[in-house]
Structure formats: structure tokens, C-alpha cells
Short mmCIF file of N, CA and C in Angstrom, two decimals:
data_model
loop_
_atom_site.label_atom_id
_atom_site.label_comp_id
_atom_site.label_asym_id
_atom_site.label_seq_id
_atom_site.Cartn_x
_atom_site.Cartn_y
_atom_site.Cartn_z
N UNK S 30 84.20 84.60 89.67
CA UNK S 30 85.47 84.24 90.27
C UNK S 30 86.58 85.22 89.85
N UNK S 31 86.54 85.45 88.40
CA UNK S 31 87.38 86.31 87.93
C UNK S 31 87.60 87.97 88.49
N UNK S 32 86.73 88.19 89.05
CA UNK S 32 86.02 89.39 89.51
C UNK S 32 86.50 89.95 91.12
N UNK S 33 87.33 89.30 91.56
CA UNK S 33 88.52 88.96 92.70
C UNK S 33 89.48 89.83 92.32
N UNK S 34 89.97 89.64 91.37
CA UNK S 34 90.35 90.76 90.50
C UNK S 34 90.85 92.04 89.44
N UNK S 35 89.69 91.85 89.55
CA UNK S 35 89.22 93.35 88.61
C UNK S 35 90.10 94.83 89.90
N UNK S 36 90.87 95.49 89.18
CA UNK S 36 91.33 96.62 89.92
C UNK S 36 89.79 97.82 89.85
N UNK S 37 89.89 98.44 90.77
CA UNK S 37 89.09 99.46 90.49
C UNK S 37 88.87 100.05 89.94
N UNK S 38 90.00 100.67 89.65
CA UNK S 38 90.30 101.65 88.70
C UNK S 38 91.46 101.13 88.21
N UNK S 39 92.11 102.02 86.40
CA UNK S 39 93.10 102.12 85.87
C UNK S 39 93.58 102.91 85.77
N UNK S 40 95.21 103.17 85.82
CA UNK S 40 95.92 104.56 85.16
C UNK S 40 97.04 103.88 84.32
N UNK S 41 97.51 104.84 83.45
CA UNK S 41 98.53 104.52 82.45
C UNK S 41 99.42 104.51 83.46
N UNK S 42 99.96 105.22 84.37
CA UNK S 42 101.06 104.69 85.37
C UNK S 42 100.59 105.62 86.60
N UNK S 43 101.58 105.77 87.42
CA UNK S 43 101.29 106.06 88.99
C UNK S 43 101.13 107.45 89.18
N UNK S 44 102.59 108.36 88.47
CA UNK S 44 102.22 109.69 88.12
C UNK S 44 101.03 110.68 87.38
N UNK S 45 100.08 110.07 86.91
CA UNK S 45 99.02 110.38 86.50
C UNK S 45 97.48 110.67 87.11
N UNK S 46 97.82 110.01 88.59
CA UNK S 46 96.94 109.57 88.98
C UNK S 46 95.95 111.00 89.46
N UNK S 47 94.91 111.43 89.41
CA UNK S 47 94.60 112.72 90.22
C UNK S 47 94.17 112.48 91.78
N UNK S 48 95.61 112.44 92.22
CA UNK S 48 95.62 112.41 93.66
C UNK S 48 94.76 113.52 94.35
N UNK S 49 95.09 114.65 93.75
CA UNK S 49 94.22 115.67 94.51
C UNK S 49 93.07 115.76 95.06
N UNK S 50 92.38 115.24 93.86
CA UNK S 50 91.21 114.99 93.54
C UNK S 50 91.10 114.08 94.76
N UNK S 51 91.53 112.87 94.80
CA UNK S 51 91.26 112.08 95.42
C UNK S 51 91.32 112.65 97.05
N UNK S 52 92.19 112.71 97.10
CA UNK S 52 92.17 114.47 98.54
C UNK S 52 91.08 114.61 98.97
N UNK S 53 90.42 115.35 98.16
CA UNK S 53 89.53 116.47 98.21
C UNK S 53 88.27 115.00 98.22
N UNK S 54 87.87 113.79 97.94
CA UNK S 54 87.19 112.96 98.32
C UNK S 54 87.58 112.48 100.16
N UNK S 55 88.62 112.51 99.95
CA UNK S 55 89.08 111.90 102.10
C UNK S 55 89.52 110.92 101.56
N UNK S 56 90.56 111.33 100.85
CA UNK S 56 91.62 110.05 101.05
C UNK S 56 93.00 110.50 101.54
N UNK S 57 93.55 109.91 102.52
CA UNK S 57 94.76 110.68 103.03
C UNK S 57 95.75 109.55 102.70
N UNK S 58 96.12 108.44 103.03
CA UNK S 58 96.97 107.36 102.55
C UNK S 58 97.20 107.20 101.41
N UNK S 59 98.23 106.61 101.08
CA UNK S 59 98.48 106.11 99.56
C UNK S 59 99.94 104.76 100.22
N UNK S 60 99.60 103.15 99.22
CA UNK S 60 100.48 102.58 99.90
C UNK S 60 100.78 102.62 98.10
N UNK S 61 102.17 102.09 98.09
CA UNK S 61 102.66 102.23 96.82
C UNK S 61 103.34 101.08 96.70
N UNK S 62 102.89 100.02 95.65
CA UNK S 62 104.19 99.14 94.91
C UNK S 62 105.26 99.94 94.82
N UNK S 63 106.48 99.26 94.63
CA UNK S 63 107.64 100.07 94.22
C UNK S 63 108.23 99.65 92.71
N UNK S 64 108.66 98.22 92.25
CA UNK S 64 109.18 97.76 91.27
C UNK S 64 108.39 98.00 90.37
N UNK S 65 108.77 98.24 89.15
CA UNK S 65 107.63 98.33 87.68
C UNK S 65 106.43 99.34 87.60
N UNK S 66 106.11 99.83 89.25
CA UNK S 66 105.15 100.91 89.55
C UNK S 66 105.29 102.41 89.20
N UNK S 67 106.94 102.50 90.32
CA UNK S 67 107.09 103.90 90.52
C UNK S 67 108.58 103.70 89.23
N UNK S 68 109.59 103.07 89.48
CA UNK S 68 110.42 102.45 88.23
C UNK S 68 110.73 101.50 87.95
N UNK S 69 111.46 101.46 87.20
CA UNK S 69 112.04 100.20 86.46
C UNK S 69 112.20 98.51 87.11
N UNK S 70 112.04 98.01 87.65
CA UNK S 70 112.80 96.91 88.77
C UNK S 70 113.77 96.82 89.09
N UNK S 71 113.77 97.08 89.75
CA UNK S 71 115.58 97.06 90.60
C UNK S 71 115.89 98.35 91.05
N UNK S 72 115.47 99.28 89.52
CA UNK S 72 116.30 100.81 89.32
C UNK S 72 116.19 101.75 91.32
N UNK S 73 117.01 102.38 91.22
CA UNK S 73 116.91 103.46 92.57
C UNK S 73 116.06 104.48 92.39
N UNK S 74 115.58 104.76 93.56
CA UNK S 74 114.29 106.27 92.83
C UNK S 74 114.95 107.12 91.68
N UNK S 75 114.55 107.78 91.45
CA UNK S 75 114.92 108.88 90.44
C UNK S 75 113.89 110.15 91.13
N UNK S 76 114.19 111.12 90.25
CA UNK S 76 113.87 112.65 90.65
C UNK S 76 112.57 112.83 90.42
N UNK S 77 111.73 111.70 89.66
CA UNK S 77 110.18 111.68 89.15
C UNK S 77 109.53 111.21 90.19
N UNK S 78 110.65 110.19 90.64
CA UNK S 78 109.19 109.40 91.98
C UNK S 78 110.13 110.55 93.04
N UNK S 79 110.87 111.43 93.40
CA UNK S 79 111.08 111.85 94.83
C UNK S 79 110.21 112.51 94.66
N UNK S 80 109.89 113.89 93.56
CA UNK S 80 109.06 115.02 93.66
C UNK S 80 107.37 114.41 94.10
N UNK S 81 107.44 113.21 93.40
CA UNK S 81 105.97 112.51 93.06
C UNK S 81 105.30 112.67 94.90
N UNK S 82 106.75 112.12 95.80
CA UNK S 82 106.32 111.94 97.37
C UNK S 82 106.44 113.38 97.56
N UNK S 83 107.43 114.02 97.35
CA UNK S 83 107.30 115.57 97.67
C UNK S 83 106.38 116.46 97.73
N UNK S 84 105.45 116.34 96.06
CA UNK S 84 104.19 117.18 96.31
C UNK S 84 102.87 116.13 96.99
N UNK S 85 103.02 114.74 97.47
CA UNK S 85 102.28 113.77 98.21
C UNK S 85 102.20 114.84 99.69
N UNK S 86 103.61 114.66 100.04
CA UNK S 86 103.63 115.29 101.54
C UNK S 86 103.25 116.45 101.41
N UNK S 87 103.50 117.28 100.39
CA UNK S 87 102.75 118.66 100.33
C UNK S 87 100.94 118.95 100.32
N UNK S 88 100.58 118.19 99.95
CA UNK S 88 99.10 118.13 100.18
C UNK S 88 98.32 117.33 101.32
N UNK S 89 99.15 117.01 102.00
CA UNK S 89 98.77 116.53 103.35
C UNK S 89 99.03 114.84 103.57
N UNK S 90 99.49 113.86 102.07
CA UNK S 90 99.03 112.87 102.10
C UNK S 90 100.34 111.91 102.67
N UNK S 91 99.80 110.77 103.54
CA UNK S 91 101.13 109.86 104.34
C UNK S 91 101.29 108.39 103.08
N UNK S 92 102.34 108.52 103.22
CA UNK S 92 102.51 107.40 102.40
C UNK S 92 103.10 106.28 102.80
N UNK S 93 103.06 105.25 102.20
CA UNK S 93 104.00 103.55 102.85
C UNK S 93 104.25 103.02 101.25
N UNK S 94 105.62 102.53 101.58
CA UNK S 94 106.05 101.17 99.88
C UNK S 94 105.77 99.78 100.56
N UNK S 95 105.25 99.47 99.83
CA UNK S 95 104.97 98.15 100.34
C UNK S 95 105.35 97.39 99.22
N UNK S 96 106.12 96.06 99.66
CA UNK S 96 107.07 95.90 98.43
C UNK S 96 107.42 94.05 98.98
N UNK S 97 107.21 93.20 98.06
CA UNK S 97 107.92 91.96 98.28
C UNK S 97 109.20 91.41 98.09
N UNK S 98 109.82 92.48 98.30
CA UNK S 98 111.27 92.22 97.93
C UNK S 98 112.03 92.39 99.07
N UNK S 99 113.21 92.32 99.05
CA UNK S 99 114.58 92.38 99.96
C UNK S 99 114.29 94.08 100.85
N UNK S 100 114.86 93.77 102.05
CA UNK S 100 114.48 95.17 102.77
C UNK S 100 115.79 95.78 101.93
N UNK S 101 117.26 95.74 102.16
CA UNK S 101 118.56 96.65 101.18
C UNK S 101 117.46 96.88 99.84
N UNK S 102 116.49 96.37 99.11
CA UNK S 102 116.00 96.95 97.64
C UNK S 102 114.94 97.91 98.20
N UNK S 103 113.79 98.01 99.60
CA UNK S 103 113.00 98.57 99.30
C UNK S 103 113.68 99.78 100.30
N UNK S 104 114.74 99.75 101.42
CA UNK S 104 115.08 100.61 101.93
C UNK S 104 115.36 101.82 101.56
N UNK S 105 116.56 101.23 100.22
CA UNK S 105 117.22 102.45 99.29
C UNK S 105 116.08 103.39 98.87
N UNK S 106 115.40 102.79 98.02
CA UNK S 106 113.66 103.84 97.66
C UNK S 106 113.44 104.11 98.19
N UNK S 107 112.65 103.91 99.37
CA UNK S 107 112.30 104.67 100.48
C UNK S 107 113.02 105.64 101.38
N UNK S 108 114.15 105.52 101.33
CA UNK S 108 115.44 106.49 101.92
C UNK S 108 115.50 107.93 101.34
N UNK S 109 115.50 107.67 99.92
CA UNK S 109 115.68 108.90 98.60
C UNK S 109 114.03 109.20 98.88
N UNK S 110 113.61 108.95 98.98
CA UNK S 110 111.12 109.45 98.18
C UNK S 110 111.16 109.97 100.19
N UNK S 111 111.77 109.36 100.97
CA UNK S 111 111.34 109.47 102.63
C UNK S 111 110.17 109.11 102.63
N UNK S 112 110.29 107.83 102.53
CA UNK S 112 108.50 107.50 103.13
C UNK S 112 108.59 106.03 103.83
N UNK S 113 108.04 105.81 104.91
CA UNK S 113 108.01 103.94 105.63
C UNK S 113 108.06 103.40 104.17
N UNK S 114 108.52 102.35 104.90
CA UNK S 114 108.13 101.05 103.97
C UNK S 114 107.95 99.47 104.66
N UNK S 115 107.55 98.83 103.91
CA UNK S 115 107.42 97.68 104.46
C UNK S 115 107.98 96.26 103.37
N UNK S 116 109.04 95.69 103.94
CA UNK S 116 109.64 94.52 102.80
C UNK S 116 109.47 93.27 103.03
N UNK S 117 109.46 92.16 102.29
CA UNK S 117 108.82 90.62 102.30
C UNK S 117 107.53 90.72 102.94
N UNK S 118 106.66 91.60 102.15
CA UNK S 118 105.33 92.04 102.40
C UNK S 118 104.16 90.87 102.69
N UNK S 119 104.55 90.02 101.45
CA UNK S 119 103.89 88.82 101.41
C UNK S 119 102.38 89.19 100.62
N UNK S 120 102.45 89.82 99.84
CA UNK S 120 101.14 90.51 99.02
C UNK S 120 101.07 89.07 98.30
N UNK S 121 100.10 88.68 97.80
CA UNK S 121 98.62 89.74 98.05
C UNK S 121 97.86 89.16 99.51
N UNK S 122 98.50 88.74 100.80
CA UNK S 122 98.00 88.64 102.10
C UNK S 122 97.86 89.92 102.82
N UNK S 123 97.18 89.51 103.59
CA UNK S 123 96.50 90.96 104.27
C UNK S 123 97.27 92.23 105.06
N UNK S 124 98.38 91.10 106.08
CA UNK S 124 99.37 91.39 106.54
C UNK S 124 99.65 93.01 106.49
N UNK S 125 100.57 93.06 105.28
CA UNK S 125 101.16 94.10 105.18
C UNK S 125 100.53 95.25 104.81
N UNK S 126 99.06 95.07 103.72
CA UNK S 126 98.28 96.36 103.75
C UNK S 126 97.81 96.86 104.93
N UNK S 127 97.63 95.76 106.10
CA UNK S 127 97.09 96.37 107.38
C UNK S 127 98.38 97.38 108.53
N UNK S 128 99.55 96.54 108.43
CA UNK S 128 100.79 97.03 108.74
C UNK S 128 100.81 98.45 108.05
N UNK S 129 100.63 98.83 107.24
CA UNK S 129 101.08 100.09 106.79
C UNK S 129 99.94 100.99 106.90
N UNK S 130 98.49 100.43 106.61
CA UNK S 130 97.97 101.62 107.37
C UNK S 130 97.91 101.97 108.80
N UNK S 131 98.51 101.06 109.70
CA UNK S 131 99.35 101.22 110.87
C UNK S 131 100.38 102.39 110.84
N UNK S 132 101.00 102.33 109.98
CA UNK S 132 101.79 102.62 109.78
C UNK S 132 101.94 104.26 109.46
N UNK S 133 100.65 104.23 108.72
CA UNK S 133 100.27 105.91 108.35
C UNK S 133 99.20 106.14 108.70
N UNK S 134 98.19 105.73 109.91
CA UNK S 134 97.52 106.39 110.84
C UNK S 134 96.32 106.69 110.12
N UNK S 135 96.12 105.40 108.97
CA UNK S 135 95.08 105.67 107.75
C UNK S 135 94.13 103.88 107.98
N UNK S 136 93.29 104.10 107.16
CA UNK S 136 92.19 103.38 107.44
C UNK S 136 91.71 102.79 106.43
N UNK S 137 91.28 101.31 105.64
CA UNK S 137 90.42 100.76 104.70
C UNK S 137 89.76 102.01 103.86
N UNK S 138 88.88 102.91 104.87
CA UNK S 138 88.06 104.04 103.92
C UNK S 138 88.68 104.83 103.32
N UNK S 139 90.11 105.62 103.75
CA UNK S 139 90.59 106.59 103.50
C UNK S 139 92.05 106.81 102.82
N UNK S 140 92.45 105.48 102.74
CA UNK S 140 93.71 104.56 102.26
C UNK S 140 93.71 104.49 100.82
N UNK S 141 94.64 104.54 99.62
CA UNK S 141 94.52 104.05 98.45
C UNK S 141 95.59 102.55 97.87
N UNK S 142 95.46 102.61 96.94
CA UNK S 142 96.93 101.18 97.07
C UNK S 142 97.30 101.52 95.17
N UNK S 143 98.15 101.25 94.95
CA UNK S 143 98.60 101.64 93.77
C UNK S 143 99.55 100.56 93.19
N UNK S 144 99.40 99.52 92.02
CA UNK S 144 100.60 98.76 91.89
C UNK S 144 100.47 98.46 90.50
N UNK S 145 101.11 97.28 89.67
CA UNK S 145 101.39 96.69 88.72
C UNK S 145 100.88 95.66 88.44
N UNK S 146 100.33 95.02 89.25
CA UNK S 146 100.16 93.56 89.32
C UNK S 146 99.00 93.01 89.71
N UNK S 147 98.18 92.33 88.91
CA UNK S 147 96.74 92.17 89.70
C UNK S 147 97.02 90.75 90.71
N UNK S 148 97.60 89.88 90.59
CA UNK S 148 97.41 88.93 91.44
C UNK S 148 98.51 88.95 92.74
N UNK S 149 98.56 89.95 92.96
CA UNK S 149 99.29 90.69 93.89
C UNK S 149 99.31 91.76 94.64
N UNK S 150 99.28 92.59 93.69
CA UNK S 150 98.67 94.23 94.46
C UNK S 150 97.65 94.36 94.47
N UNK S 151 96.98 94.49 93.30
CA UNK S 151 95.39 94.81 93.33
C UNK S 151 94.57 93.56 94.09
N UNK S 152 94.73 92.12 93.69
CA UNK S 152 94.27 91.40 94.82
C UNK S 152 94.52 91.78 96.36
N UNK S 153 95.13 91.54 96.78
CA UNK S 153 95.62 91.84 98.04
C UNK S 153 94.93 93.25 98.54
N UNK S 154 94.85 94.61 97.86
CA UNK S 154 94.31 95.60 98.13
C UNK S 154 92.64 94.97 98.57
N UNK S 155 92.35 94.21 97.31
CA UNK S 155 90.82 93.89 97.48
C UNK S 155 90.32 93.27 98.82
N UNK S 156 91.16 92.56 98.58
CA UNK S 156 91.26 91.33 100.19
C UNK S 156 91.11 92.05 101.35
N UNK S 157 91.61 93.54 101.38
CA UNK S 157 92.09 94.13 103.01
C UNK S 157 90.59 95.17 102.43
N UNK S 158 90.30 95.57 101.23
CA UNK S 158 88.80 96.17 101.12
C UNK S 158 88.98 98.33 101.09
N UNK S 159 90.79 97.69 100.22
CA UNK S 159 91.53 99.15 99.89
C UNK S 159 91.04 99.50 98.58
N UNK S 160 90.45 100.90 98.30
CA UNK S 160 90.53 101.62 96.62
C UNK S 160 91.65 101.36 95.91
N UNK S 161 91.55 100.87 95.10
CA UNK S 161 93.29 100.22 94.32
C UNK S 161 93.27 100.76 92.89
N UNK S 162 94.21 100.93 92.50
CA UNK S 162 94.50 101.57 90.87
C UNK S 162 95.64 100.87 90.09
N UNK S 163 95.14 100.00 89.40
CA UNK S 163 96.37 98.86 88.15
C UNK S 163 96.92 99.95 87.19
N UNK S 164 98.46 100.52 87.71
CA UNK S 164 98.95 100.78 86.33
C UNK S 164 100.02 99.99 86.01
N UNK S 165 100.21 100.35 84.34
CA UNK S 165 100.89 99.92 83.17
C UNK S 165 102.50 99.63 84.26
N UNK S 166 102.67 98.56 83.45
CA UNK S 166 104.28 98.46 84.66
C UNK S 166 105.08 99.19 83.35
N UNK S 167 105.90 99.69 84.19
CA UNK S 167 106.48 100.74 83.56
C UNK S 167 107.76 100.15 82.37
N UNK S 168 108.32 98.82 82.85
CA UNK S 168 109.41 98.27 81.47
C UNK S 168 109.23 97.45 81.19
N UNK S 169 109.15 96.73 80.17
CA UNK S 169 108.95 95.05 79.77
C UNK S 169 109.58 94.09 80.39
N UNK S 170 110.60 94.78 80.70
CA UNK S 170 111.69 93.22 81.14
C UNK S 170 111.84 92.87 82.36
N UNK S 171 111.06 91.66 82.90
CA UNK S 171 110.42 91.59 84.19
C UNK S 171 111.46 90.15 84.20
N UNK S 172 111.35 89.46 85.70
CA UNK S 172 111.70 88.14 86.04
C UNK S 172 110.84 87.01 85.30
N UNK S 173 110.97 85.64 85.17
CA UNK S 173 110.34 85.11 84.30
C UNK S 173 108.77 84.58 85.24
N UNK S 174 109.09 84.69 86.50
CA UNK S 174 107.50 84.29 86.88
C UNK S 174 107.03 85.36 86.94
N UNK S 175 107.15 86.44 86.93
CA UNK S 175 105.71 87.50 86.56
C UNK S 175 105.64 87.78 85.30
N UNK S 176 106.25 87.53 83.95
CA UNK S 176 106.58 87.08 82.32
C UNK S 176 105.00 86.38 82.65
N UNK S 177 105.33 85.22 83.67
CA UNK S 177 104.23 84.05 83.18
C UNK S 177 102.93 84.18 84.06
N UNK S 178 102.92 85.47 84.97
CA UNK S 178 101.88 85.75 85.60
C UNK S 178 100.65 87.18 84.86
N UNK S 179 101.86 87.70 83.83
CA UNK S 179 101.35 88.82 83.51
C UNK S 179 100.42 87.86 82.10
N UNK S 180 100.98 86.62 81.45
CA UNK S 180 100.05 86.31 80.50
C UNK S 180 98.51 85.91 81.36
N UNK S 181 98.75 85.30 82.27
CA UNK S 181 97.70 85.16 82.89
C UNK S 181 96.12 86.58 83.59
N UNK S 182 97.19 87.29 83.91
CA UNK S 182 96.60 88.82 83.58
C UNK S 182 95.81 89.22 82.64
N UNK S 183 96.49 88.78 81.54
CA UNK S 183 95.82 89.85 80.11
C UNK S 183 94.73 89.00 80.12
N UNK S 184 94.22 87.51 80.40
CA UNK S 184 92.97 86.78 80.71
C UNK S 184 92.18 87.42 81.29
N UNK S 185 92.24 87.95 82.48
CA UNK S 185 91.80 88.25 83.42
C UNK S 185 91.14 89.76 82.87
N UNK S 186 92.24 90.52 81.75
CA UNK S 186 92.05 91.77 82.15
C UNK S 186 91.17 92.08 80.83
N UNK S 187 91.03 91.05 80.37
CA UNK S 187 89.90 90.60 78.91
C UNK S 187 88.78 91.12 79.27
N UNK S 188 88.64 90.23 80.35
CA UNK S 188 87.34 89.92 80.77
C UNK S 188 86.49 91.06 81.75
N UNK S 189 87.58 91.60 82.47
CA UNK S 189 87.59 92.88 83.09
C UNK S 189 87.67 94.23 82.33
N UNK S 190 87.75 94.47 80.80
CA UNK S 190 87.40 95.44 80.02
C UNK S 190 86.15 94.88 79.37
N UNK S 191 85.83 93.76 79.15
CA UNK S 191 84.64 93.46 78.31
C UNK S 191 83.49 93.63 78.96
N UNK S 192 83.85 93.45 81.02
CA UNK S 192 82.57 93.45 81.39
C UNK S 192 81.94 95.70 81.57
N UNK S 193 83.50 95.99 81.99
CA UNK S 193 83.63 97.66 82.35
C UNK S 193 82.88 98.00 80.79
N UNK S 194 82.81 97.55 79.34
CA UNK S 194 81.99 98.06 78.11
C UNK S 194 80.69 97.87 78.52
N UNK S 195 80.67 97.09 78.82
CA UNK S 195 78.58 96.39 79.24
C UNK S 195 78.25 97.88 79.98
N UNK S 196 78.84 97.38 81.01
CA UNK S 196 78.48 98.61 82.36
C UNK S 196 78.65 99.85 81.93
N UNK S 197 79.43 100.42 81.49
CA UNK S 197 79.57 101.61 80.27
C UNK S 197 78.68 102.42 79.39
N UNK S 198 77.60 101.90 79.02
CA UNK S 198 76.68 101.54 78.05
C UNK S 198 75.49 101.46 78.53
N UNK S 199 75.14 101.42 80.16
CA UNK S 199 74.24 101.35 80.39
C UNK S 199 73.40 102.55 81.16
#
């Protein structure tokens, strides 16, 4: 049950990720959390996530924010990075991962999803049957229901490093 989800993969955060790489496999999409992902919650892009879309579009890749928040919070980001977005997403439902690879002319196979949150992003990625990558949210100081969703996480994410050692090992 727990296993719903398990992210695919991990990165310490979003900038790390070897997109290229991933490129050079056929992946052309990338949908992106925005809050706690790319910065802070709330915060406005900064010059780390514009370049981040900058050298994205430079290697061929289309991007979408997909974001459960207020369209004025996910607009501004997306205005500064220039990339679609999509707001009151309703993650982790299917909805909006399908909307945005609409959106960027990308596909389940060739699509990635990138967020903070397993019972949200990375679920929801799983659900639509997207490559997904859980990174580290980037500041501690979150609203108090994801405070009380992220303890529920580290359960989850127990069990999801204890089983990735087994498999590891073999």
C-alpha cells in the first residue's frame, strides 16, 4: 500500500537534477512544483530558478508549473522562469498532470514531474504513470498542514529507504 508512494527517484533539490542526461534518454517535458521545490513558499523566482528554465529551454526541453495555489502566486513565477503554468491544480488528481502535458506537447513516456511532496506531487505523478523525482523542500517553515503531512512522509519514506537497501544489495 505504502508503495503508492515511493518517488522514483531522489535529489537533494531540483537544481541538481542531471537533466541532460535525462535528454539524451527522450525526455523532453519537465512539469515542476513551484513552492518549497524551485523556492522558498511564497518567495518570487530568483535568478537560480530563471537560469535553471533558461538552460531547460536551451537544450530543447518544454516546461509547465504546476502548482496548487492561487493563479496571482503561480503567475508571478511563471512570468519571471517564462514557462505555462497551471494553478488550483488539484494534485495529486490526474487533471492537471494531463493538462500540462497538453500543454507541452509531451507524453506519460517522455514527461518528468519534479516536487516536494509525496502525497501530492509524487503521488499524483504516479497516478498519471509520470518519472517523478522527491526533492528536499528547500525551507523548513511550511503551513501547518503540510508540518503535519510531512511527519506522515518521513513514515512513508522509512519504509521507502529500507525497502531501496534490500534492492540495493541484491
Amino acid at each position: 500500500m505504502l508503495r503508492r508512494f515511493f518517488p522514483d527517484h531522489e535529489a537533494d533539490n531540483a537544481y541538481d537534477i542531471d537533466y541532460q542526461g535525462l535528454y539524451g534518454q527522450g525526455y523532453r517535458g519537465i512539469i515542476f512544483d513551484i513552492d518549497n521545490t524551485l523556492v522558498p513558499h511564497g518567495a518570487p523566482a530568483d535568478a537560480r530558478a530563471e537560469a535553471l528554465f533558461a538552460r531547460l529551454r536551451g537544450m530543447g526541453y518544454q516546461t509547465c508549473a504546476l502548482s496548487n495555489n492561487k493563479e496571482y502566486r503561480v503567475k508571478s513565477f511563471c512570468d519571471a522562469v517564462g514557462s505555462p503554468y497551471i494553478f488550483r491544480a488539484g494534485k495529486p488528481g490526474r487533471e492537471g498532470y494531463e493538462k500540462a502535458m497538453e500543454r507541452m506537447g509531451t507524453s506519460t513516456g517522455n514527461t518528468i514531474f519534479v516536487g516536494d511532496q509525496l502525497f501530492t506531487d509524487v503521488w499524483g505523478a504516479k497516478r498519471v504513470g509520470i518519472l517523478n523525482f522527491l526533492v528536499r523542500p528547500i525551507h523548513p517553515k511550511e503551513e501547518i498542514q503540510i508540518v503535519l503531512k510531512r511527519r506522515l512522509e518521513h513514515i512513508v519514506l522509512y519504509f521507502y529507504h529500507r525497502e531501496k537497501r534490500k534492492t540495493d544489495h541484491i
